[in-house]
PDB file of C-alpha atoms and ligand atoms in Angstrom:
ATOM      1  CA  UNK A 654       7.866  -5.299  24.400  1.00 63.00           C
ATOM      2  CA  UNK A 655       4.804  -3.244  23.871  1.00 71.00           C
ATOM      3  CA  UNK A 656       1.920  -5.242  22.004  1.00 72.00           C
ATOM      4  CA  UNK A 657       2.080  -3.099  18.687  1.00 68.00           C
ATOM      5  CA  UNK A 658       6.085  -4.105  18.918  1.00 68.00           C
ATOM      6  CA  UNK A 659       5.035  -7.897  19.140  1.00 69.00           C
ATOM      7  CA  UNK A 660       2.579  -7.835  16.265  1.00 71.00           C
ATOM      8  CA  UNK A 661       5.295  -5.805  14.124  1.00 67.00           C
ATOM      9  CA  UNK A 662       7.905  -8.389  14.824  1.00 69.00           C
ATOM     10  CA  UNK A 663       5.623 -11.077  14.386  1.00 79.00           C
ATOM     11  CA  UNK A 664       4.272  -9.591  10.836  1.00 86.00           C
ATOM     12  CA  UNK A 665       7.975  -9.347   9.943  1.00 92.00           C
ATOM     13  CA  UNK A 666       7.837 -13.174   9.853  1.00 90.00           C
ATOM     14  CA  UNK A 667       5.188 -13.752   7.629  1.00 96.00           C
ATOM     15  CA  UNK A 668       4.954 -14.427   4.307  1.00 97.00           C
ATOM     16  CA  UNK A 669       4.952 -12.623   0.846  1.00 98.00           C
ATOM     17  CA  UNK A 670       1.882 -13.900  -1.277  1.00 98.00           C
ATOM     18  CA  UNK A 671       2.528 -14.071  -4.881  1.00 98.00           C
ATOM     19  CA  UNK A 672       0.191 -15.314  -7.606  1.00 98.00           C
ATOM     20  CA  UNK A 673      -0.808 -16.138 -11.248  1.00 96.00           C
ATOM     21  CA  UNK A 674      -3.448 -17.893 -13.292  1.00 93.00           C
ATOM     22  CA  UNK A 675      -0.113 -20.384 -13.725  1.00 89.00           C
ATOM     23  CA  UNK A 676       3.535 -21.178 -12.936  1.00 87.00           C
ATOM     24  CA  UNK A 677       4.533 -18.031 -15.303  1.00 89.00           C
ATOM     25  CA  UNK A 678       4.888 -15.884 -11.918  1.00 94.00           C
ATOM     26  CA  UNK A 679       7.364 -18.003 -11.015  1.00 92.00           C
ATOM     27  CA  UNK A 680       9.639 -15.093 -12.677  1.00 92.00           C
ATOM     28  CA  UNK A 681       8.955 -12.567 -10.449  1.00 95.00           C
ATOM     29  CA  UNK A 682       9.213 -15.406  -7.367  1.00 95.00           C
ATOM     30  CA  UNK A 683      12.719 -15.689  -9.108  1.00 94.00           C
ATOM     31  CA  UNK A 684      13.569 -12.379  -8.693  1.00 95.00           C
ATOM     32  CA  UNK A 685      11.966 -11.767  -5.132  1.00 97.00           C
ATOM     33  CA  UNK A 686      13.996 -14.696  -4.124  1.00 95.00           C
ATOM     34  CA  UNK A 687      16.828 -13.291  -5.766  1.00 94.00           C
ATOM     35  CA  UNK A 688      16.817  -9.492  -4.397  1.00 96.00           C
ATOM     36  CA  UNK A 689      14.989 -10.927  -0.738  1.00 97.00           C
ATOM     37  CA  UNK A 690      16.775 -13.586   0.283  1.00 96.00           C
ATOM     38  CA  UNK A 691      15.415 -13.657   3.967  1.00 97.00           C
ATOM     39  CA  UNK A 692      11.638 -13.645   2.628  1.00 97.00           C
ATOM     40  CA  UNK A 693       9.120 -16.479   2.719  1.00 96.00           C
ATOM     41  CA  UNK A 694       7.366 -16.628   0.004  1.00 97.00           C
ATOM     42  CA  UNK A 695       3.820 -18.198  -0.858  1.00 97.00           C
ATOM     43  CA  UNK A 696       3.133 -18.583  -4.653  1.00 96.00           C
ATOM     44  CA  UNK A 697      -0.177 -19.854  -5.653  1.00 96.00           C
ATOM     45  CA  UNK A 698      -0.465 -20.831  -9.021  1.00 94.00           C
ATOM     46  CA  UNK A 699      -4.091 -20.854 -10.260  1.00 94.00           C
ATOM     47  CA  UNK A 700      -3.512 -23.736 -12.516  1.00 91.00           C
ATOM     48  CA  UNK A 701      -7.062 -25.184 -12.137  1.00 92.00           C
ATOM     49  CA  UNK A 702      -8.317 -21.737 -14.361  1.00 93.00           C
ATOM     50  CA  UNK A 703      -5.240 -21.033 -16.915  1.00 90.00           C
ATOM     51  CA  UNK A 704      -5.275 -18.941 -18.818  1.00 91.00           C
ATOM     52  CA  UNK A 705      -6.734 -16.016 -17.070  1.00 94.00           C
ATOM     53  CA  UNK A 706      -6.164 -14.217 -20.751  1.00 92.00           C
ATOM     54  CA  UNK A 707      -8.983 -14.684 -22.609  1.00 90.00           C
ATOM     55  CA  UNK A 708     -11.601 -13.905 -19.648  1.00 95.00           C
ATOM     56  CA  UNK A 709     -13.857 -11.228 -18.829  1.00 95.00           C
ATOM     57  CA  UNK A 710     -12.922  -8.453 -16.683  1.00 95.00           C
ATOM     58  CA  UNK A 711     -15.228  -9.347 -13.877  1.00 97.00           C
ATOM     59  CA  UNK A 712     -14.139 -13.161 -13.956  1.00 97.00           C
ATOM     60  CA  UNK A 713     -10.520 -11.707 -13.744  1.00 97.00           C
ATOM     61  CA  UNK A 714     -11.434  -9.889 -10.876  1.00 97.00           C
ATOM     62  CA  UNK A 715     -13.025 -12.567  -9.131  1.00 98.00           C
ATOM     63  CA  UNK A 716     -10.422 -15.102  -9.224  1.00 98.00           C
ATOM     64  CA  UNK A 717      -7.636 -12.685  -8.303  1.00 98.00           C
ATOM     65  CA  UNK A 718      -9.762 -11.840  -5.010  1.00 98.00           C
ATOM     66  CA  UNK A 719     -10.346 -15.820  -4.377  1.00 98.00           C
ATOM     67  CA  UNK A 720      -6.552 -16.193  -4.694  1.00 98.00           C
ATOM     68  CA  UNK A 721      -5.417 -13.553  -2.767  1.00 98.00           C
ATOM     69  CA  UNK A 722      -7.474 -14.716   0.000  1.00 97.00           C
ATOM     70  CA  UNK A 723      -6.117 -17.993  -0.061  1.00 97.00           C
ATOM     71  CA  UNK A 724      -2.869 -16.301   0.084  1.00 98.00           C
ATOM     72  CA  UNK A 725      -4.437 -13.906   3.401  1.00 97.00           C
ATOM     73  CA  UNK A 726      -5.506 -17.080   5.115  1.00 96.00           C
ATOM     74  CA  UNK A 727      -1.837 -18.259   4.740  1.00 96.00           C
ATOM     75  CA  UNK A 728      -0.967 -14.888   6.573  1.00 96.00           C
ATOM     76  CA  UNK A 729       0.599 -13.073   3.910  1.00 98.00           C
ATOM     77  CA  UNK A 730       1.661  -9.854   4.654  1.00 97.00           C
ATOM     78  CA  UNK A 731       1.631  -8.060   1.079  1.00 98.00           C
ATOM     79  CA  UNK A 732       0.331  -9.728  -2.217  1.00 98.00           C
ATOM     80  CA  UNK A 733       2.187  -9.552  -5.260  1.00 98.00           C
ATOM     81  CA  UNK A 734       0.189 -10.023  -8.221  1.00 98.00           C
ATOM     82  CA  UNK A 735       2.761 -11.580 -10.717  1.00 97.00           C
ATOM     83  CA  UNK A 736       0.512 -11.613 -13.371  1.00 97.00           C
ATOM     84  CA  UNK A 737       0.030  -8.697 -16.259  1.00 97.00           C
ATOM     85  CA  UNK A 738      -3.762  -9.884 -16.776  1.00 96.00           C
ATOM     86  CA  UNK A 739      -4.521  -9.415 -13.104  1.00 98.00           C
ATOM     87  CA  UNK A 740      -2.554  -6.954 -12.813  1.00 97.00           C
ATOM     88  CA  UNK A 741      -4.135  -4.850 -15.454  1.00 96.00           C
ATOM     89  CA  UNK A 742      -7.725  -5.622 -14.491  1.00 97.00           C
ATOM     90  CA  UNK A 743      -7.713  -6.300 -10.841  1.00 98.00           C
ATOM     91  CA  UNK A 744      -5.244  -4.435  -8.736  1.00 97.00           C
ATOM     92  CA  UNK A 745      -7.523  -1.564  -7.977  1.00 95.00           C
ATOM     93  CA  UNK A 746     -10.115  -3.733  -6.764  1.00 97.00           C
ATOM     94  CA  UNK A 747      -7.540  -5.519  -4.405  1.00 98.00           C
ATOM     95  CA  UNK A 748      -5.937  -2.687  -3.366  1.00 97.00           C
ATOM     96  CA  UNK A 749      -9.886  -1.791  -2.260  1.00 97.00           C
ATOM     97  CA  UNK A 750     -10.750  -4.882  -0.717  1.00 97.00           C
ATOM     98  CA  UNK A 751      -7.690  -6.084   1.201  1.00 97.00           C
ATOM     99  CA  UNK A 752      -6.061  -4.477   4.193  1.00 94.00           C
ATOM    100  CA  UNK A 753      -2.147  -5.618   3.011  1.00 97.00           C
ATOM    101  CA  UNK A 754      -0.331  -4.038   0.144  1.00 97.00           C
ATOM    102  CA  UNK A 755      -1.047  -5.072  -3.321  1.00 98.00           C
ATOM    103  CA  UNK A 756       2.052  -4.182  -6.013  1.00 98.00           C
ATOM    104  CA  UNK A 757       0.986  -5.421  -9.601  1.00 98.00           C
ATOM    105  CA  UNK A 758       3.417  -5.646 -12.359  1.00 97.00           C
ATOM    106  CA  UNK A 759       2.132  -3.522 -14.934  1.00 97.00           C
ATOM    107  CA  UNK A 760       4.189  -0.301 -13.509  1.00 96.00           C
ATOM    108  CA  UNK A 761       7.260  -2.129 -12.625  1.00 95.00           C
ATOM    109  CA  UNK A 762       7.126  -3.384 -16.291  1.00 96.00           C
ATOM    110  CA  UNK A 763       6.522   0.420 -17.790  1.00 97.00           C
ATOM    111  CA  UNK A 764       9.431   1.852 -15.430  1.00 96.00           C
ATOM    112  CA  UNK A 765      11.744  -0.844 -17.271  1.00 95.00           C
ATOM    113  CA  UNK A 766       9.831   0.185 -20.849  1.00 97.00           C
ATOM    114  CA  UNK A 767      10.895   4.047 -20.065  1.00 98.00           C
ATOM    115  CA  UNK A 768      14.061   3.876 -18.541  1.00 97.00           C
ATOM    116  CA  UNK A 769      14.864   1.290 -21.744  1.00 97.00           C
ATOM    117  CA  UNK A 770      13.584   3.327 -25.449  1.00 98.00           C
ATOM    118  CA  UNK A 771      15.804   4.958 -27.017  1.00 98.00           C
ATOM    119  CA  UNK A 772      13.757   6.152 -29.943  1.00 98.00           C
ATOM    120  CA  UNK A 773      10.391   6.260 -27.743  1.00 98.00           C
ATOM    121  CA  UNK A 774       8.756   3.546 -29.282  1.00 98.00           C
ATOM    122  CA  UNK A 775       7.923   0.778 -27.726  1.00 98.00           C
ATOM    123  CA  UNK A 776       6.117  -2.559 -27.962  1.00 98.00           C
ATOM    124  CA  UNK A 777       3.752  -4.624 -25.637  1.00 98.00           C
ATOM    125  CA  UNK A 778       3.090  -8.026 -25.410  1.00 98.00           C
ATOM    126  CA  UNK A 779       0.646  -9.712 -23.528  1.00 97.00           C
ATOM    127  CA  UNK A 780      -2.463 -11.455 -23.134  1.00 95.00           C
ATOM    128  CA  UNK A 781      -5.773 -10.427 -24.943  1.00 95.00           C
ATOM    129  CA  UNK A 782      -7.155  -9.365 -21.419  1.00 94.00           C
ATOM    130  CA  UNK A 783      -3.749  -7.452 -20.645  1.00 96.00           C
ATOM    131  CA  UNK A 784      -3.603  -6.175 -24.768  1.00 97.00           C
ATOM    132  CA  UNK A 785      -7.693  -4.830 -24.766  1.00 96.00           C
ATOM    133  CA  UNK A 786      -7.278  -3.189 -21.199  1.00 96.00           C
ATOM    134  CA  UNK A 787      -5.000  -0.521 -22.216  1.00 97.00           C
ATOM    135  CA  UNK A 788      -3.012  -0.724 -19.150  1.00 97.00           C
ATOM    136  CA  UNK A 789       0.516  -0.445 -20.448  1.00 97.00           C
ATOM    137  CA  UNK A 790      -0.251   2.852 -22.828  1.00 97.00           C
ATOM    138  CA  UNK A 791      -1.988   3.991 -20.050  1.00 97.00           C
ATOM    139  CA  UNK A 792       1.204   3.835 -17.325  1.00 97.00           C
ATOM    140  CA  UNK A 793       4.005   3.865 -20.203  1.00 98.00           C
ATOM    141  CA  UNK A 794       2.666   7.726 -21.308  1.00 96.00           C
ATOM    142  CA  UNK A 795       1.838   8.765 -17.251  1.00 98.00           C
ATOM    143  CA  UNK A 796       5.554   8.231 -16.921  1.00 98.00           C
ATOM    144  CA  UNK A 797       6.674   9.890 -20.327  1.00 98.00           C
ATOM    145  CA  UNK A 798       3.884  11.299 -23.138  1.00 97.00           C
ATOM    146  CA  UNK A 799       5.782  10.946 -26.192  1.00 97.00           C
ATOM    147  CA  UNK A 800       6.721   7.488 -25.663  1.00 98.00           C
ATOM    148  CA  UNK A 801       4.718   5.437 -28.895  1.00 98.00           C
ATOM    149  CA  UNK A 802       3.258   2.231 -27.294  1.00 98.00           C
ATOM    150  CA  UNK A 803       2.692  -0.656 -29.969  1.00 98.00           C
ATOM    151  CA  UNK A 804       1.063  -3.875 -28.458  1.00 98.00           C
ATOM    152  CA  UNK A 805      -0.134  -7.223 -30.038  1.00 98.00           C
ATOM    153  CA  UNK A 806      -1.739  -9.799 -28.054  1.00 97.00           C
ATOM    154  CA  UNK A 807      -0.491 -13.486 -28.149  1.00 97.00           C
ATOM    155  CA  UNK A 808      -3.209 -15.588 -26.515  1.00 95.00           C
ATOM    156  CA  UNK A 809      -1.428 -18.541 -27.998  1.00 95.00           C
ATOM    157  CA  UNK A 810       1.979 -18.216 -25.982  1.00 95.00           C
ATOM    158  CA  UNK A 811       0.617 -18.813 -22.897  1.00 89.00           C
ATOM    159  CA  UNK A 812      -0.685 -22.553 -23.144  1.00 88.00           C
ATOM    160  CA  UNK A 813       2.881 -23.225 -25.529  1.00 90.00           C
ATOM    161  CA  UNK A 814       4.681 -22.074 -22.195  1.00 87.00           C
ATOM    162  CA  UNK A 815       2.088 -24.041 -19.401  1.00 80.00           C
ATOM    163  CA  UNK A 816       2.788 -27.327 -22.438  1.00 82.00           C
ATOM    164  CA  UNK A 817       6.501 -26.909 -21.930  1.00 83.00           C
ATOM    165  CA  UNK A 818       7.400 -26.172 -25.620  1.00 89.00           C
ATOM    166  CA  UNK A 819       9.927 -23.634 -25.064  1.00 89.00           C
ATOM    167  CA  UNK A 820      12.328 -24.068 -27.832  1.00 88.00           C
ATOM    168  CA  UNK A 821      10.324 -25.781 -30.105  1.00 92.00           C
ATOM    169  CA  UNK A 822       9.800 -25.127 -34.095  1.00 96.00           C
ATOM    170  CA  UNK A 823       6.268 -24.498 -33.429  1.00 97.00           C
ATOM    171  CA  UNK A 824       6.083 -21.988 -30.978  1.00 97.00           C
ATOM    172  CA  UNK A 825       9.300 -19.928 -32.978  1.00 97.00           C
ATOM    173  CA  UNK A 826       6.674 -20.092 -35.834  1.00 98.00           C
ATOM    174  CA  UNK A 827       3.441 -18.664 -33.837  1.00 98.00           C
ATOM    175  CA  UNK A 828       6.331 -15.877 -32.039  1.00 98.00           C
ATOM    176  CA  UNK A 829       7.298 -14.955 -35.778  1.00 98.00           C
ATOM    177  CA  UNK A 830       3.681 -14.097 -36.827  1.00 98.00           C
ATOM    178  CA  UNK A 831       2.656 -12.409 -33.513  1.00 98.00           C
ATOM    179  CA  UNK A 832       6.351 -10.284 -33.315  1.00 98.00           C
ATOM    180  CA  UNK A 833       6.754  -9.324 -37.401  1.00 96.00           C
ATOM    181  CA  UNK A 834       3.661  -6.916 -37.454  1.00 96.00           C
ATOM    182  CA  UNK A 835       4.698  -5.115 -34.539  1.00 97.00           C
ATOM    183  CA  UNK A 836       8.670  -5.143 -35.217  1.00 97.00           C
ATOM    184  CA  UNK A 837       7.405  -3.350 -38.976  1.00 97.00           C
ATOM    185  CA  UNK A 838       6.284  -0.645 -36.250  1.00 97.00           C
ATOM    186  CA  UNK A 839      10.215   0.248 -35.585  1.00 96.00           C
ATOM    187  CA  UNK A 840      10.445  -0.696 -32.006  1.00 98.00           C
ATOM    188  CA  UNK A 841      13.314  -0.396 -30.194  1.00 98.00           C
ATOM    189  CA  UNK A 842      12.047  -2.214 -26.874  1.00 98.00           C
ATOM    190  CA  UNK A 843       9.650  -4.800 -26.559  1.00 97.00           C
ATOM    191  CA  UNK A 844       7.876  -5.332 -22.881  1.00 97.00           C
ATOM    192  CA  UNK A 845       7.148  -9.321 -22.224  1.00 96.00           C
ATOM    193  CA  UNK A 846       3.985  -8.211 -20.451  1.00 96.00           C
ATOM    194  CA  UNK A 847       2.820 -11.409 -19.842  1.00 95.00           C
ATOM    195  CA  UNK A 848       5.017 -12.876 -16.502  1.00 93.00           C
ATOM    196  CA  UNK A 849       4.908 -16.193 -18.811  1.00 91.00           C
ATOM    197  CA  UNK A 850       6.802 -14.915 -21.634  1.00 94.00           C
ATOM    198  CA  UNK A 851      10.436 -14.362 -19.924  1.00 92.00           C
ATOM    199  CA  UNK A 852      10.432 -18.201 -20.382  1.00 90.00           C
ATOM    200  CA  UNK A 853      10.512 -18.040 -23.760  1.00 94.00           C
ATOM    201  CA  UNK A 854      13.343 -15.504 -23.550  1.00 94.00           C
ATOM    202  CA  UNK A 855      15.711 -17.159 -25.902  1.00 94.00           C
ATOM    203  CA  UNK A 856      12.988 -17.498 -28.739  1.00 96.00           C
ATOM    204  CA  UNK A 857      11.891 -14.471 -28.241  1.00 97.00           C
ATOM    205  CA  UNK A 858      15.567 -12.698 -28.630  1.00 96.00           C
ATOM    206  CA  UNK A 859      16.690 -14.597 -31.592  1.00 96.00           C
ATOM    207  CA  UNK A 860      13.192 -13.433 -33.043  1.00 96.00           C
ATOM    208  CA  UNK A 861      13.707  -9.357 -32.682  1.00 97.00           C
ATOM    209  CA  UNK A 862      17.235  -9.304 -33.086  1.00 96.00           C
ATOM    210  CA  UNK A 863      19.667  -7.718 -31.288  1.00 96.00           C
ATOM    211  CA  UNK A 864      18.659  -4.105 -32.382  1.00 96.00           C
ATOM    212  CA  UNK A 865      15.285  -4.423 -29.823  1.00 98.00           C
ATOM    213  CA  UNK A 866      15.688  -4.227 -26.365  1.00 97.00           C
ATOM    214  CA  UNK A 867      13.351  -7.453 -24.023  1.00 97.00           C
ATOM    215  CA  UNK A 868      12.801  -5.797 -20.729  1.00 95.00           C
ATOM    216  CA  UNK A 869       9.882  -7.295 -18.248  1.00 93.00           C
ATOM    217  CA  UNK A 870       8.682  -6.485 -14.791  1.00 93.00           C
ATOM    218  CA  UNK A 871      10.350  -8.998 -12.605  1.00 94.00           C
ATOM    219  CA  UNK A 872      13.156  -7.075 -11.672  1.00 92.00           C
ATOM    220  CA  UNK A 873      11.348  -3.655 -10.902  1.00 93.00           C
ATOM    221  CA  UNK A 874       8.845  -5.548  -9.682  1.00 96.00           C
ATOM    222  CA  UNK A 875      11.017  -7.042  -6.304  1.00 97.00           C
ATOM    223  CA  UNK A 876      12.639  -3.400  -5.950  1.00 96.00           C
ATOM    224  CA  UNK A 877       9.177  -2.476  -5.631  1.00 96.00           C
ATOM    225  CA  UNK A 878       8.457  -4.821  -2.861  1.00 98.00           C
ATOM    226  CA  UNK A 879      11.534  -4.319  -1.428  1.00 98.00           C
ATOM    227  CA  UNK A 880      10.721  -0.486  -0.768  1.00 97.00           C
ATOM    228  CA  UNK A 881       7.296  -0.990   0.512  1.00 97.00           C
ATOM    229  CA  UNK A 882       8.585  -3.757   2.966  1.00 97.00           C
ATOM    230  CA  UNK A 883      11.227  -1.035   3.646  1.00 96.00           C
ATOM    231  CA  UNK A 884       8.298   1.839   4.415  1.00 96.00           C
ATOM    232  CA  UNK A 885       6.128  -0.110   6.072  1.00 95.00           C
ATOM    233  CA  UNK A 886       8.667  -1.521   8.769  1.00 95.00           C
ATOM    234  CA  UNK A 887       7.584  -5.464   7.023  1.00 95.00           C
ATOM    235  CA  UNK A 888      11.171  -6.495   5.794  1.00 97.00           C
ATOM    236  CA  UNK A 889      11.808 -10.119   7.229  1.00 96.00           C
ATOM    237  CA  UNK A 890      14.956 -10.090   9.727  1.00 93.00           C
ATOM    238  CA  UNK A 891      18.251 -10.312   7.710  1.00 90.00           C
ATOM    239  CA  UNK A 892      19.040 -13.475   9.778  1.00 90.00           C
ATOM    240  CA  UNK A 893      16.026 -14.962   8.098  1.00 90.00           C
ATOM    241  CA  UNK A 894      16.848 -18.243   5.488  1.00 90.00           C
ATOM    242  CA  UNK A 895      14.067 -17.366   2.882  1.00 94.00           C
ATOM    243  CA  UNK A 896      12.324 -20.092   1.323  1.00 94.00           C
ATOM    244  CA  UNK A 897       9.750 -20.898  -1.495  1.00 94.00           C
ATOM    245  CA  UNK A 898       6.901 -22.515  -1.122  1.00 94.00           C
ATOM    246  CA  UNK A 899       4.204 -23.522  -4.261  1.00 93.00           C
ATOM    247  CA  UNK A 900       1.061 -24.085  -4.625  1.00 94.00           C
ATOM    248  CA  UNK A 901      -1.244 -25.277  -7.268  1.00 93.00           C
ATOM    249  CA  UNK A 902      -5.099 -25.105  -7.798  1.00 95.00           C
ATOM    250  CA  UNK A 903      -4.449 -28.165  -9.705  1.00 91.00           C
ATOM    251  CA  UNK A 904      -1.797 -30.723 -10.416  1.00 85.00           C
ATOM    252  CA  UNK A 905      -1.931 -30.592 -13.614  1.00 67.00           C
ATOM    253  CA  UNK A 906       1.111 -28.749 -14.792  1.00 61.00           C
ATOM    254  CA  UNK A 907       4.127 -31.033 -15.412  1.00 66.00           C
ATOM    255  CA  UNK A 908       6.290 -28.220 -16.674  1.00 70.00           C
ATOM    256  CA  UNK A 909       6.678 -26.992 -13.476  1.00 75.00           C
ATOM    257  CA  UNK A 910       9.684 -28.970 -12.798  1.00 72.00           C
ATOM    258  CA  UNK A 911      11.228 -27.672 -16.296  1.00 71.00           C
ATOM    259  CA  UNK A 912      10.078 -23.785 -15.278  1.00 75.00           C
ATOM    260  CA  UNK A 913      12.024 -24.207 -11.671  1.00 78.00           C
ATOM    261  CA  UNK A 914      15.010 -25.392 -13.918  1.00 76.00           C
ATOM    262  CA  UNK A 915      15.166 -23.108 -16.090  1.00 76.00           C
ATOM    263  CA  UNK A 916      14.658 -20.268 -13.510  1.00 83.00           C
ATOM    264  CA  UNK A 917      17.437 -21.658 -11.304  1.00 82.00           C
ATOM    265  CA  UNK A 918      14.480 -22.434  -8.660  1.00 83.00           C
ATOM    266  CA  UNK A 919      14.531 -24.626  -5.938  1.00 80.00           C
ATOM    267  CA  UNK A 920      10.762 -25.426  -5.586  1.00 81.00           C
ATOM    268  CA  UNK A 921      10.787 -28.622  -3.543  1.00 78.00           C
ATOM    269  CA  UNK A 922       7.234 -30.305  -2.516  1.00 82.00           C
ATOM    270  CA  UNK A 923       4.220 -28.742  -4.449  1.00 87.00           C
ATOM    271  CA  UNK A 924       1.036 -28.438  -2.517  1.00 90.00           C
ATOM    272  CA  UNK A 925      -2.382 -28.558  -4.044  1.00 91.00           C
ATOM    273  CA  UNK A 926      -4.918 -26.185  -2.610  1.00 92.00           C
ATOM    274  CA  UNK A 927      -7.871 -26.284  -4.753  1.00 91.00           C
ATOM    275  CA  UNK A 928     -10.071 -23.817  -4.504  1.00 87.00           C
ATOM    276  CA  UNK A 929     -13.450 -23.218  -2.543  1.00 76.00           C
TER     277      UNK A 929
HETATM  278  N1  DGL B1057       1.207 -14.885 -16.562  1.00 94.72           N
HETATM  279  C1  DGL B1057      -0.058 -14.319 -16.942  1.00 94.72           C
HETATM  280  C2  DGL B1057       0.137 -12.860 -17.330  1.00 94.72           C
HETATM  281  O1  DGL B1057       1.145 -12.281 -16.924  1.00 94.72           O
HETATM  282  C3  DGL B1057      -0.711 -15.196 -17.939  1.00 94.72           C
HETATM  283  C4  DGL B1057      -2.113 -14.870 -18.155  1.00 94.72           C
HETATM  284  C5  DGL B1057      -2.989 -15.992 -18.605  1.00 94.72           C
HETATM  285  O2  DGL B1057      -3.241 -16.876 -17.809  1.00 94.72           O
HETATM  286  O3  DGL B1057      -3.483 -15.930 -19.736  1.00 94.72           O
HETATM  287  O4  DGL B1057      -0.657 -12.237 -17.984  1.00 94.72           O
END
């Protein structure tokens, strides 16, 4: 086998590196593991810094690059960045800076937005950061023009979720006054574009009724990744037994036993890398 061969089969091998300021990108690890069953994947959870949501732009940027290379030094082979905030504000720096694919999940989540509106309007949700960067209007019209994006930011969802209050009185109250302003918009599809939020799906649905589409990235998001494995010749071995392996900036996040339940994920031991 030539050299170029070796390295090839050798990359095969090695991990997928997913992140996010928390243990909401645990949704799209879900659905990786779900549609990539021979993959490895490495999910760092940046729990030392959530949320990433209500930072600058250039502090985004320079914790998704610290990340990622904590992700390269564990030989990942293409970074998934499995969260909107990042996503929105990063992605063309990584895709710059690092010499493996980077797939964000701001387009996979506009593909689903599209392919989903029947009357062409449709709602965003997201972090401040995610919300203020435009990101979604900005990839929802590239795809169709006359689709009407409404977003609201919900910088309060986020540390509900990381607390583990997922069906709880108090978080249906603060999802009724984010969702009513933009529902009074006539929506027919809502994008969770927070990776977070698909844990609150249940709240969330009983809140917009069954006349307003939820769609998120997660799915589009592993097709994605599956086609750029595909291109580039990286697709682990079918033979492969896939696994999932965590780790956290910081211990701190109880609920991620709850998130693995409720996501059907089988997590097992949870490193702590913190960082520098
Ligand atoms: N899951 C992240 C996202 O998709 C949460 C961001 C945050 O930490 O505020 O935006």
């Amino acid at each position: 086998m030539q050299d170029a061969d070796k390295h090839l089969v050798t990359k095969r091998s090695q991990p997928i590196g997913v992140f996010d300021s928390g243990i909401g990108g645990l949704t799209v690890a879900a659905a990786l593991r779900g549609l990539l069953p021979a993959e490895h994947i490495y999910y760092v959870g940046d729990t030392a810094r959530v949320p990433y949501g209500g930072k600058s732009a250039v502090t985004i940027e320079r914790y998704s690059l610290e990340i990622s290379r904590m992700l390269l030094a564990e030989g990942a082979k293409l970074i998934v960045v499995a969260c909107n905030t990042a996503s929105a504000l990063a992605v063309p720096m990584l895709q710059r800076e690092l010499n493996v694919p980077v797939i964000g999940v701001i387009q996979p989540g506009a593909v689903a937005a599209v392919a989903a509106t029947q009357n062409q309007c449709v709602g965003v949700i997201g972090t401040r950061a995610t919300v203020q960067s435009q990101a979604y209007e900005r990839a929802i019209r590239a795809l169709k023009a006359e689709v009407r994006v409404e977003t609201q930011a919900c910088p309060l969802l986020v540390p509900l979720i990381e607390e583990g209050w997922l069906e709880d009185r108090i978080t249906e109250q603060v999802v009724r006054r984010y969702l009513d302003p933009i529902l009074e918009k006539g929506i027919d599809t809502l994008v969770l574009g927070c990776t977070h939020y698909p844990l609150l799906f249940r709240v969330l649905e009983k809140e917009v009724g069954p006349s307003v589409r939820l769609v998120d990235s997660a799915r589009n998001c592993a097709l994605e990744v599956q086609a750029v494995l595909g291109a580039g010749g990286l697709a682990a071995p079918a033979s492969h037994a896939g696994s999932l392996e965590v780790a956290l900036t910081d211990p701190s996040t109880a609920f991620l036993r709850v998130a693995e339940h409720s996501l059907g994920l089988n997590v097992g031991e949870v490193r702590v890398r913190p960082i520098g």
